[in-house]
Coordinates of C-alpha atoms and ligand atoms in Angstrom, one line a residue:
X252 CA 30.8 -53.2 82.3
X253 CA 27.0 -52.9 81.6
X254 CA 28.3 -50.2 78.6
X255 CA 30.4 -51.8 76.9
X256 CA 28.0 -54.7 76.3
X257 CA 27.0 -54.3 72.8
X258 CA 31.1 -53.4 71.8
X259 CA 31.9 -56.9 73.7
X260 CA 29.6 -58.6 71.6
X261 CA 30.8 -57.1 68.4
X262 CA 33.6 -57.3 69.2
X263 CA 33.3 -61.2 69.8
X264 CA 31.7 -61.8 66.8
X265 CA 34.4 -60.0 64.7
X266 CA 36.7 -62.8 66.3
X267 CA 34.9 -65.6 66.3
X268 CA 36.2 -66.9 62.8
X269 CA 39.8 -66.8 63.8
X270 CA 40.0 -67.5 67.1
X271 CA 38.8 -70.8 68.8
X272 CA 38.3 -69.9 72.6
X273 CA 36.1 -66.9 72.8
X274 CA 36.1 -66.1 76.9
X275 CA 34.0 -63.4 78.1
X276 CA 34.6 -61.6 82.3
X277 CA 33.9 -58.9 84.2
X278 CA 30.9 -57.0 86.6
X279 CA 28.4 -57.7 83.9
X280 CA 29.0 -61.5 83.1
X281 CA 29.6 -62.2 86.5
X282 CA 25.7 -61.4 87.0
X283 CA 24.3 -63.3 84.1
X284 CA 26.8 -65.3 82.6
X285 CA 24.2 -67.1 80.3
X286 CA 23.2 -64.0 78.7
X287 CA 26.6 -64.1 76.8
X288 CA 26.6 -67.8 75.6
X289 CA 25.2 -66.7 72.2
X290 CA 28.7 -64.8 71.9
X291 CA 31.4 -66.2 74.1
X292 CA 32.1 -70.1 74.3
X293 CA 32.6 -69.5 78.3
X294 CA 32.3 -66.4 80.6
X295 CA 34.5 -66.2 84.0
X296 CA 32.1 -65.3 86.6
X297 CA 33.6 -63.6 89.7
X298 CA 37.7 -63.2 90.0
X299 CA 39.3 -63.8 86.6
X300 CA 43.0 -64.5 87.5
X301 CA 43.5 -68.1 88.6
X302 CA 40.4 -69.3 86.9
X303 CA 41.1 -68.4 83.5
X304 CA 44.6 -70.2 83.8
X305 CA 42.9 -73.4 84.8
X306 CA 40.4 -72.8 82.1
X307 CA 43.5 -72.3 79.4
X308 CA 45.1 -75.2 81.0
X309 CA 42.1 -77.4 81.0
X310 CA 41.3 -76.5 77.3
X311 CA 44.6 -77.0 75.9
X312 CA 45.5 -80.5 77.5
X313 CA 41.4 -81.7 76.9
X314 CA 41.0 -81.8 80.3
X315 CA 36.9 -81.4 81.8
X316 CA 36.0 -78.2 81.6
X317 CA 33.3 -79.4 84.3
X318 CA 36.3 -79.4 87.1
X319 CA 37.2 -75.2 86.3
X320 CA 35.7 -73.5 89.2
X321 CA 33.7 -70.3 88.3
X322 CA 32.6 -70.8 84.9
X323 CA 29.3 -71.1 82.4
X324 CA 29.3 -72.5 79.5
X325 CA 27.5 -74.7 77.2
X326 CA 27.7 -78.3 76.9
X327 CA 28.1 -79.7 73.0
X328 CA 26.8 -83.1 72.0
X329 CA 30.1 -84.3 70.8
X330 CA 31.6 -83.7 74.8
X331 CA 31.9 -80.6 76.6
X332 CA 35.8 -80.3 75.1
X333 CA 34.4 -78.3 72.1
X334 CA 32.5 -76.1 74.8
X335 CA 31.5 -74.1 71.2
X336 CA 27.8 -75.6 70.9
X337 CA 24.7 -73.0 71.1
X338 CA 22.5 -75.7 71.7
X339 CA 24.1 -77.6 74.5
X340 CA 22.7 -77.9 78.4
X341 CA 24.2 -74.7 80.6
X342 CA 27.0 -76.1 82.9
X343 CA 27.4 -73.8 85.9
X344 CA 30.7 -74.9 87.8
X345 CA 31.0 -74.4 91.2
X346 CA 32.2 -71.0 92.6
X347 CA 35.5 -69.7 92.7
X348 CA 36.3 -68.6 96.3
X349 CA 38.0 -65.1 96.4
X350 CA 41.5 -64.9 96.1
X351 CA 42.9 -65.0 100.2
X352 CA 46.0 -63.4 99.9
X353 CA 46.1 -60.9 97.0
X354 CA 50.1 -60.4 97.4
X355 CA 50.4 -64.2 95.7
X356 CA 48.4 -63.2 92.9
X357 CA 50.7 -62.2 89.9
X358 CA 51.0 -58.5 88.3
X359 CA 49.2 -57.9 85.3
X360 CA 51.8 -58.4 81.9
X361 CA 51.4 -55.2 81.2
X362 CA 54.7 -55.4 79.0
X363 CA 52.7 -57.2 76.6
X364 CA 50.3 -54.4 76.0
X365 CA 51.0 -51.5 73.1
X366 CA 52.3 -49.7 75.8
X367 CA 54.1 -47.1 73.5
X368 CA 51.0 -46.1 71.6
X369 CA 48.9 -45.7 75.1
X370 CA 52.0 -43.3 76.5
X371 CA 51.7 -41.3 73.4
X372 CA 48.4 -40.9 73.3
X373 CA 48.1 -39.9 77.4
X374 CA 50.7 -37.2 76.4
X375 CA 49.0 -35.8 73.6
X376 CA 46.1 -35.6 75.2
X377 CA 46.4 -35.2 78.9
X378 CA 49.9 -34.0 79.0
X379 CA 51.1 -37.2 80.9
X380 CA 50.6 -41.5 80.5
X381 CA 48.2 -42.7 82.7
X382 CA 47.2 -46.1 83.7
X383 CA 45.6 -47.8 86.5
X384 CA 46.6 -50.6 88.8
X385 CA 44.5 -52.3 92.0
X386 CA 45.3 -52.1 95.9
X387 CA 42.7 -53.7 97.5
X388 CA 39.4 -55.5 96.4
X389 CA 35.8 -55.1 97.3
X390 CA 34.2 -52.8 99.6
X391 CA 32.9 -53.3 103.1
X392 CA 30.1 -50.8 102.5
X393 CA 26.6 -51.9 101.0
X394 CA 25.5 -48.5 98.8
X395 CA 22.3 -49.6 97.5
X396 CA 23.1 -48.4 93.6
X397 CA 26.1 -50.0 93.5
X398 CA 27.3 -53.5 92.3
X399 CA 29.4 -56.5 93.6
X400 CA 29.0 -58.9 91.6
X401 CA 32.5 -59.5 91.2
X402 CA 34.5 -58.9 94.5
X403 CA 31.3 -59.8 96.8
X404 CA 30.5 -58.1 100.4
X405 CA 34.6 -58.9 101.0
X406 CA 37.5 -56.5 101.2
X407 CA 41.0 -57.7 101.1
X408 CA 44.5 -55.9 101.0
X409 CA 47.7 -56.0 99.4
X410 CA 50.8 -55.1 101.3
X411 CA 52.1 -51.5 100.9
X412 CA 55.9 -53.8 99.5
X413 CA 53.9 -55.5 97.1
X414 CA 52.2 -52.3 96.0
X415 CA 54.7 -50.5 95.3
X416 CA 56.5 -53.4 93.4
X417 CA 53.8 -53.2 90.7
X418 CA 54.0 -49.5 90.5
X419 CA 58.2 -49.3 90.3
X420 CA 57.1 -51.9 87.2
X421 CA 54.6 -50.1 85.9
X422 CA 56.9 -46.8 85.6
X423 CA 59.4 -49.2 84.3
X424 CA 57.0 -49.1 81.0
X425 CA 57.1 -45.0 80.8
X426 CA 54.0 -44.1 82.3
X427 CA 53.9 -41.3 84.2
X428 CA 50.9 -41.4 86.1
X429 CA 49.2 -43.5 87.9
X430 CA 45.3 -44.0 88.9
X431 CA 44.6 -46.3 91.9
X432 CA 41.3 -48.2 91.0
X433 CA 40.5 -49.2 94.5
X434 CA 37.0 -48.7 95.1
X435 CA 37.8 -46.7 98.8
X436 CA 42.1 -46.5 98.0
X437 CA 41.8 -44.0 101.6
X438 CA 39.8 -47.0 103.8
X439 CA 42.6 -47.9 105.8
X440 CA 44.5 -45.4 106.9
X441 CA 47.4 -46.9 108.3
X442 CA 48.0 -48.9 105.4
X443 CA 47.7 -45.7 102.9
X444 CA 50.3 -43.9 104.9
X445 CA 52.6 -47.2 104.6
X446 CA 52.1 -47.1 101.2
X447 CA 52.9 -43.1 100.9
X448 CA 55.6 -43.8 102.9
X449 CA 57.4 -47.1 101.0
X450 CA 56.7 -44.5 97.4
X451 CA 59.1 -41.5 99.2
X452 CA 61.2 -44.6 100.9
X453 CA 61.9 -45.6 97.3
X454 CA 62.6 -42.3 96.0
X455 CA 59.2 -42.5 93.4
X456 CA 58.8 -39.7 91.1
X457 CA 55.1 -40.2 89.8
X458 CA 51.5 -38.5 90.0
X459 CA 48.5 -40.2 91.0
X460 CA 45.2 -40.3 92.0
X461 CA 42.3 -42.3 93.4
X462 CA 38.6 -42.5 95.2
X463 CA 38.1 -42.3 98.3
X464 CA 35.5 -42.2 101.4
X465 CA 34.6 -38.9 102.8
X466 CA 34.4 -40.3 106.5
X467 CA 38.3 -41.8 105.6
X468 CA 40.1 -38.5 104.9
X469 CA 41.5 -36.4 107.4
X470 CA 44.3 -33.2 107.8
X471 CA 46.8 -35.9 108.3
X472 CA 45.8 -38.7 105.7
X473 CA 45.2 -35.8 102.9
X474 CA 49.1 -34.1 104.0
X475 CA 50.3 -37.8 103.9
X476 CA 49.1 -38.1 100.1
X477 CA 50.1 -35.1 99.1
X478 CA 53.6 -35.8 100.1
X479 CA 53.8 -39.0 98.6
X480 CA 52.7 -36.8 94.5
X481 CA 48.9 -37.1 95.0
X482 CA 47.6 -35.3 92.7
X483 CA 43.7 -35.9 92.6
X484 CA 40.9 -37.1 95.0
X485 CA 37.6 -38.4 94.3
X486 CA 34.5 -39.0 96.8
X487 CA 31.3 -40.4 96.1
X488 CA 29.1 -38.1 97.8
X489 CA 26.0 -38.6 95.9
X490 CA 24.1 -36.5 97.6
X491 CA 23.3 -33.2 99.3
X492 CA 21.0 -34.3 101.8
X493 CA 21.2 -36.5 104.7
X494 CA 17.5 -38.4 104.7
X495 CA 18.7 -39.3 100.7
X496 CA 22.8 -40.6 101.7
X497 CA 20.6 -42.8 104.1
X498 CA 18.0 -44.2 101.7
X499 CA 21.3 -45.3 99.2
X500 CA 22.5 -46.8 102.3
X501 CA 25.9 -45.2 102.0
X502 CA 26.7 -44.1 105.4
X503 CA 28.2 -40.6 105.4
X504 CA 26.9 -37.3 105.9
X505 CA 26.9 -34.0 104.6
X506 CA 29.2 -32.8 107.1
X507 CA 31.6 -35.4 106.7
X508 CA 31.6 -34.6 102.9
X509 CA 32.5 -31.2 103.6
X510 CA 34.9 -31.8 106.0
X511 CA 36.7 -34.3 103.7
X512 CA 36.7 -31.7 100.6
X513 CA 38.0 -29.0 102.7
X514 CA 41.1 -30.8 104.1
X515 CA 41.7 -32.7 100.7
X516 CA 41.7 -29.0 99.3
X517 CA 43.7 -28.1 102.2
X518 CA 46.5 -30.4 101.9
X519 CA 46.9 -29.0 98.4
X520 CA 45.0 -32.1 96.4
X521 CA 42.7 -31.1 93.4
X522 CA 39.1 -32.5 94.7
X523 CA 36.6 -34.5 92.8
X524 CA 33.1 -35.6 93.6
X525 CA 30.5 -37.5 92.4
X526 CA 27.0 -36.7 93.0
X527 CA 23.4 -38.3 91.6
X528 CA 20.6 -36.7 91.2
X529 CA 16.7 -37.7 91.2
X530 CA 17.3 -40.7 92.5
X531 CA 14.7 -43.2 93.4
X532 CA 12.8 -41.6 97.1
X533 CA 14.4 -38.1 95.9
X534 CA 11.7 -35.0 96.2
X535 CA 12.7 -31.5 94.0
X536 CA 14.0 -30.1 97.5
X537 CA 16.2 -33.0 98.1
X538 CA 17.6 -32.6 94.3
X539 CA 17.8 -28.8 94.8
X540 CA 19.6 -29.6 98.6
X541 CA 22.4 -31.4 96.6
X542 CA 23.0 -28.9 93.4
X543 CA 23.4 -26.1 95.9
X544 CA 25.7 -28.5 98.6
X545 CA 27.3 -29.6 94.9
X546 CA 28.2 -25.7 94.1
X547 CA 29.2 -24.9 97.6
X548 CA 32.0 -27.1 98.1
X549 CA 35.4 -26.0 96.7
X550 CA 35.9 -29.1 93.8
X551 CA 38.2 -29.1 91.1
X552 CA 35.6 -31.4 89.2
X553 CA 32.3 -32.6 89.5
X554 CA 30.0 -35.0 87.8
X555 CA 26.1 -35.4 88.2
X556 CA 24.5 -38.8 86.8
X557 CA 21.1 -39.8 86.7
X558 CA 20.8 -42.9 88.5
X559 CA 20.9 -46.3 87.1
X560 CA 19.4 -49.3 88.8
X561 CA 23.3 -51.9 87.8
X562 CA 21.9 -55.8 87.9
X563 CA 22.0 -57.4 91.1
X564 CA 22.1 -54.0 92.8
X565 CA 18.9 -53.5 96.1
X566 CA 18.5 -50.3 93.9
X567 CA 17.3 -52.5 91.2
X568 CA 15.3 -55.0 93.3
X569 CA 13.5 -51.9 95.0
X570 CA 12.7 -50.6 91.3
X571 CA 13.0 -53.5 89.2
X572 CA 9.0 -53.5 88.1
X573 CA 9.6 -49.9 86.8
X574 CA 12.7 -50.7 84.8
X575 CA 11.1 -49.9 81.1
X576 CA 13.6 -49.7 78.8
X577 CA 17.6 -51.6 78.4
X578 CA 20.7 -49.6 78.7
X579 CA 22.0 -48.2 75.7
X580 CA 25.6 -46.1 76.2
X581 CA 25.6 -42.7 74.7
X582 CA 27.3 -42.3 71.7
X583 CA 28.3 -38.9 72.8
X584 CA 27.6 -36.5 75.6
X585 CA 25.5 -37.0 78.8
X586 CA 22.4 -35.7 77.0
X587 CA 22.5 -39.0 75.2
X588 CA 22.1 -40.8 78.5
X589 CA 18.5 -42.5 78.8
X590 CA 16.8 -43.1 82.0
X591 CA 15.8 -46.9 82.2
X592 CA 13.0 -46.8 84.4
X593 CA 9.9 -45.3 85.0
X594 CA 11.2 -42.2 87.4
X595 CA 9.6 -40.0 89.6
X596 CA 11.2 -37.2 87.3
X597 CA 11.0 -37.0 83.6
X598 CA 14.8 -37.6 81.9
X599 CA 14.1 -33.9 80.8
X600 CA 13.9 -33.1 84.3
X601 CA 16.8 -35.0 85.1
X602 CA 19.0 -33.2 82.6
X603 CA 17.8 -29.9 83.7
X604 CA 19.3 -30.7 86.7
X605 CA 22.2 -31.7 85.3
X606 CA 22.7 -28.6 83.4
X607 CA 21.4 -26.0 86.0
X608 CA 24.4 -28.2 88.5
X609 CA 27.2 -27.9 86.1
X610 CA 26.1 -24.1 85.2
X611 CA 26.4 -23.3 88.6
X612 CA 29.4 -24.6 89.6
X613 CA 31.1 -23.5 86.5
X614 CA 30.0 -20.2 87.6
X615 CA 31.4 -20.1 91.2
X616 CA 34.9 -21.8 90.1
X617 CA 35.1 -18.8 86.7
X618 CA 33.7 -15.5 88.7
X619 CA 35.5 -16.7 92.2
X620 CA 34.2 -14.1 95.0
X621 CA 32.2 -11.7 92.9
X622 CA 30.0 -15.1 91.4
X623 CA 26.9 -14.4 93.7
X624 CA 26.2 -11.7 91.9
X625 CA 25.1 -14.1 88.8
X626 CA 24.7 -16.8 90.3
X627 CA 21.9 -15.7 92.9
X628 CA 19.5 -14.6 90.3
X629 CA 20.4 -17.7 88.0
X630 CA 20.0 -20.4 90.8
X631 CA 16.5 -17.8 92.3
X632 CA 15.2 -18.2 88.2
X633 CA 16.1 -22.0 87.9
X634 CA 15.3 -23.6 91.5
X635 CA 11.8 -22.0 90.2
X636 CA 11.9 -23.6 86.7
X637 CA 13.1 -27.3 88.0
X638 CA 10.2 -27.3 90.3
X639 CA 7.7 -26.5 87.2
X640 CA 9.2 -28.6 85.1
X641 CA 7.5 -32.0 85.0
Ligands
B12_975 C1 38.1 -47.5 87.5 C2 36.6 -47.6 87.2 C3 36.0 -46.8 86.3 C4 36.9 -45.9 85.4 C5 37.5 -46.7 84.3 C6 39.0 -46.3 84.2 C7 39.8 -47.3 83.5 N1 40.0 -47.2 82.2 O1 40.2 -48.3 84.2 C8 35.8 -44.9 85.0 C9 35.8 -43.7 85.9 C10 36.0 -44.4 83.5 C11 34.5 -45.7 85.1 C12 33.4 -45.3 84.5 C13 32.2 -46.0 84.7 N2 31.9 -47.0 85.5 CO1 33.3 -47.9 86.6 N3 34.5 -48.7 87.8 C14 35.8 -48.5 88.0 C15 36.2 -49.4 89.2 C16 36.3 -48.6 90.4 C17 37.5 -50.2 89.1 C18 37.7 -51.1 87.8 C19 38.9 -51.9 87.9 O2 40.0 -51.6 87.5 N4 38.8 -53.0 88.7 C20 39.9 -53.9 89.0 C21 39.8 -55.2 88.2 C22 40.9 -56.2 88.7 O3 38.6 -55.8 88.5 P1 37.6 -56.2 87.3 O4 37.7 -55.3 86.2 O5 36.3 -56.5 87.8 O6 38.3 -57.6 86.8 C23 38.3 -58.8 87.5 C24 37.1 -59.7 87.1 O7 35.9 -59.0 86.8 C25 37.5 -60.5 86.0 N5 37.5 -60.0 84.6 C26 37.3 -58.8 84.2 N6 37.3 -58.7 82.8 C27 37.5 -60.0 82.4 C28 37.7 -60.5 81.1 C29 37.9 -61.8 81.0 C30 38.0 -62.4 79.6 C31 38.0 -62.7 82.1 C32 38.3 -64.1 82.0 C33 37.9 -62.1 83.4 C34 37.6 -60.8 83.5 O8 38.9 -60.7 86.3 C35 39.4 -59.6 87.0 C36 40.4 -60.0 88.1 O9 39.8 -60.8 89.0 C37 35.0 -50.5 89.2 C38 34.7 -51.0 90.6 C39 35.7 -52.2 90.9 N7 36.1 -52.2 92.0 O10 36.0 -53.0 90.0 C40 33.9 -49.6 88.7 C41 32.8 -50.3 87.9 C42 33.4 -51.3 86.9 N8 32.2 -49.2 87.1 C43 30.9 -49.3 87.0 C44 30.0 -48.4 86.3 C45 28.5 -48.6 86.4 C46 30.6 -47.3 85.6 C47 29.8 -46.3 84.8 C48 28.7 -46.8 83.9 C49 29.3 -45.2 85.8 C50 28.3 -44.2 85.2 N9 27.1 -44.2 85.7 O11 28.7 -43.4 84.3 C51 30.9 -45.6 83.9 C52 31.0 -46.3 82.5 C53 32.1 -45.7 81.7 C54 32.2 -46.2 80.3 N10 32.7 -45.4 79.4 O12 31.8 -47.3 80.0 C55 30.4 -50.6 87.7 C56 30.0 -51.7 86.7 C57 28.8 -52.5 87.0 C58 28.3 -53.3 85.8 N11 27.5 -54.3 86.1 O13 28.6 -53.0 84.7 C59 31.5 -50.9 88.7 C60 31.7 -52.4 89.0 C61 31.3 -50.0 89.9 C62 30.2 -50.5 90.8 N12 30.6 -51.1 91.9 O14 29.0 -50.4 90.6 N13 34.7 -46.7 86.0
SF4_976 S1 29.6 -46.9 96.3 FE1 31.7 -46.9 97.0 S2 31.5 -47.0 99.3 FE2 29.5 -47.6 98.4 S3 29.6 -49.8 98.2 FE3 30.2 -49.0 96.2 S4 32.4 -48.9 96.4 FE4 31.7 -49.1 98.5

């Protein structure tokens, strides 16, 4: 991911005496590959799993790395075997097509990882051992902030059986809890109440979670989860006004966000959203329409971001002459966060709205019914202050 870039790259260069095949894969690479040649002998652009076994494969046995679909590197003098030259001509290899059926793709070897020190640390911290595992990849939807560079304008399913294999193996390991990565987990309905159903089928004790799409919940899909040890929920709302969820191209409204929230709560889930604010085409009305929608709906959680034009993103082609600065992760909190491009709102603004956001909805969730009392006169005092505030 775009923040863990400089860690990568450390990280890489910490290895590169002991270890002879430095590969390098994921959102980031996939949209500039070359920018990590200094680092990484090759990077995996797109879907990693059958290309970096042919690239192992090729490697060992000295076969050309030329014939490994989806991959960058450089080509040495000596032959492109060594594929370790800094100097050498870029080879591009022709794309990898997206994996077709995702039930033949193996499960992750999970067993190989420290799995012991991650369950301890989850219980320590969070009271239970989380980790994550996939359902489906891509997205059908085109928000204009957000990026594809790996799964492309494709979604594609795994069966509810095959699901619920990884998971029974995943618990095998002792974890506890488990977070469905899926970038819309509730998109197909059907197939999320076969997959609720196989997990009671197979007598599954576990708590999970995942994202979903406000215009994909309903009474019945939220009840279904529930039933199957659903814990959490999260939507990407984004946004508190209609005009702005049309500008990110994210086709949903306000109602259907409040509508999803309220049976999600309803069914028993704990609700999450996601909201940005000041985004590119945003007015202080349109900012304010979302803090108060934000504060009005009954969430568990929330989280406000400024926005961030993500490589190969429309957001970024629309703004890319006004990007003015590289993304640098926060060491610490979101006041750390920088804005990367010349805004309409000053990042001081931004966090203001941040803070005021959070403040508020803090306020509702602590005071319950008698909250208007404070939070009128605070939201009255700061709506006034975010509108002076340059
Ligand atoms: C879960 C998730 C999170 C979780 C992470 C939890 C966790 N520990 O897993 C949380 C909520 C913390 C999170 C936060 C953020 N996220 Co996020 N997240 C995701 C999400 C939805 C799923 C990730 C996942 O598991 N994918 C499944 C695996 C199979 O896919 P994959 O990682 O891409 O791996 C494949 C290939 O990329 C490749 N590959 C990957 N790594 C490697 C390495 C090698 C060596 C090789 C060969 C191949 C390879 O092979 C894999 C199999 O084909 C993705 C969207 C998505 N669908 O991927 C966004 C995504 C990764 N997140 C993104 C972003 C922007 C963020 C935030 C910056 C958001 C923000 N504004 O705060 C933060 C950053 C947090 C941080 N500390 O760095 C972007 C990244 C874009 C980019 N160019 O960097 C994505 C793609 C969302 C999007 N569509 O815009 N995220
Ligand atoms: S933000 Fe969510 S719904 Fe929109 S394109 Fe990305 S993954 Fe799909």
């Amino acid at each position: 991911m775009i923040t863990m870039r400089e860690e990568s790259i450390l990280f890489a260069q910490h290895l590169r005496s002991r270890t002879k095949l430095l590969v390098a894969g994921g959102p980031l690479p996939s949209c500039d590959s070359t920018a990590f040649l200094d680092d990484f002998d090759v990077v995996v652009v797109g879907e990693g799993d059958r290309t970096m076994v042919d690239l192992v494969r090729a490697y060992t046995t000295g076969d050309a790395l030329a014939e490994v679909a989806g991959i960058t590197y450089r080509n040495s003098r000596e032959g492109e075997r060594d594929a370790r030259s800094h100097h050498g001509r870029v080879v591009v290899t022709s794309s990898r097509p997206l994996a077709t059926n995702l039930d033949d793709l193996f499960f992750p070897a999970c067993e190989l990882l420290p799995n012991e020190q991650y369950i301890e640390y989850g219980r320590q911290k969070f009271g239970y051992s989380k980790t994550s595992v996939i359902t489906t990849r891509g997205c059908p939807f085109r928000c204009e902030f957000c990026s594809n560079a790996v799964f492309g304008v494709s979604y594609r399913e795994r069966s509810a059986v095959n699901v619920v294999d990884e998971v029974e193996q995943v618990l095998s390991l002792g974890y506890d809890y488990i977070h469905f990565a899926d970038d819309v987990f509730t998109f197909n309905g059907e197939r999320l109440i076969e997959i609720c159903d196989e997990i009671k089928r197979r007598g599954l004790s576990f708590a999970w979670e995942c994202l979903g799409r406000v215009d994909s919940m309903s009474d019945e899909i939220a009840s279904a989860m529930k039933n199957a040890g659903c814990r959490r929920v999260f939507f990407g709302i984004e946004s508190g006004n209609d005009d702005i969820l049309k500008l990110m191209n994210k086709h949903i409204t306000v109602r259907q966000a409040r509508s999803a929230v309220t049976s999600a709560r309803e069914a028993g889930l704990n609700v999450g959203a996601f909201f940005i604010v000041c985004y590119p085409g945003e007015m202080n009305e349109t900012v304010l329409d979302t803090l108060r929608f934000a504060s009005s709906l009954p969430l568990d959680y929330l989280s406000f971001t400024m926005p961030y034009p993500l490589p190969n993103t429309p957001l970024h082609e629309r703004i890319k002459e006004r990007i003015n600065k590289s993304w640098r992760p926060p060491e610490s909190g979101f006041l750390e966060h920088i804005c990367i491009f010349d805004a309409d709102f000053s990042e001081t603004k931004m966090k203001f709205a941040i803070v005021k956001g959070q403040i508020s909805f803090l306020l509702k969730r602590r005071l319950g019914k008698s909250a208007y009392v404070v939070v009128r006169p605070f939201e009255a005092i700061t709506d006034f202050l975010f509108q002076r505030v340059k």
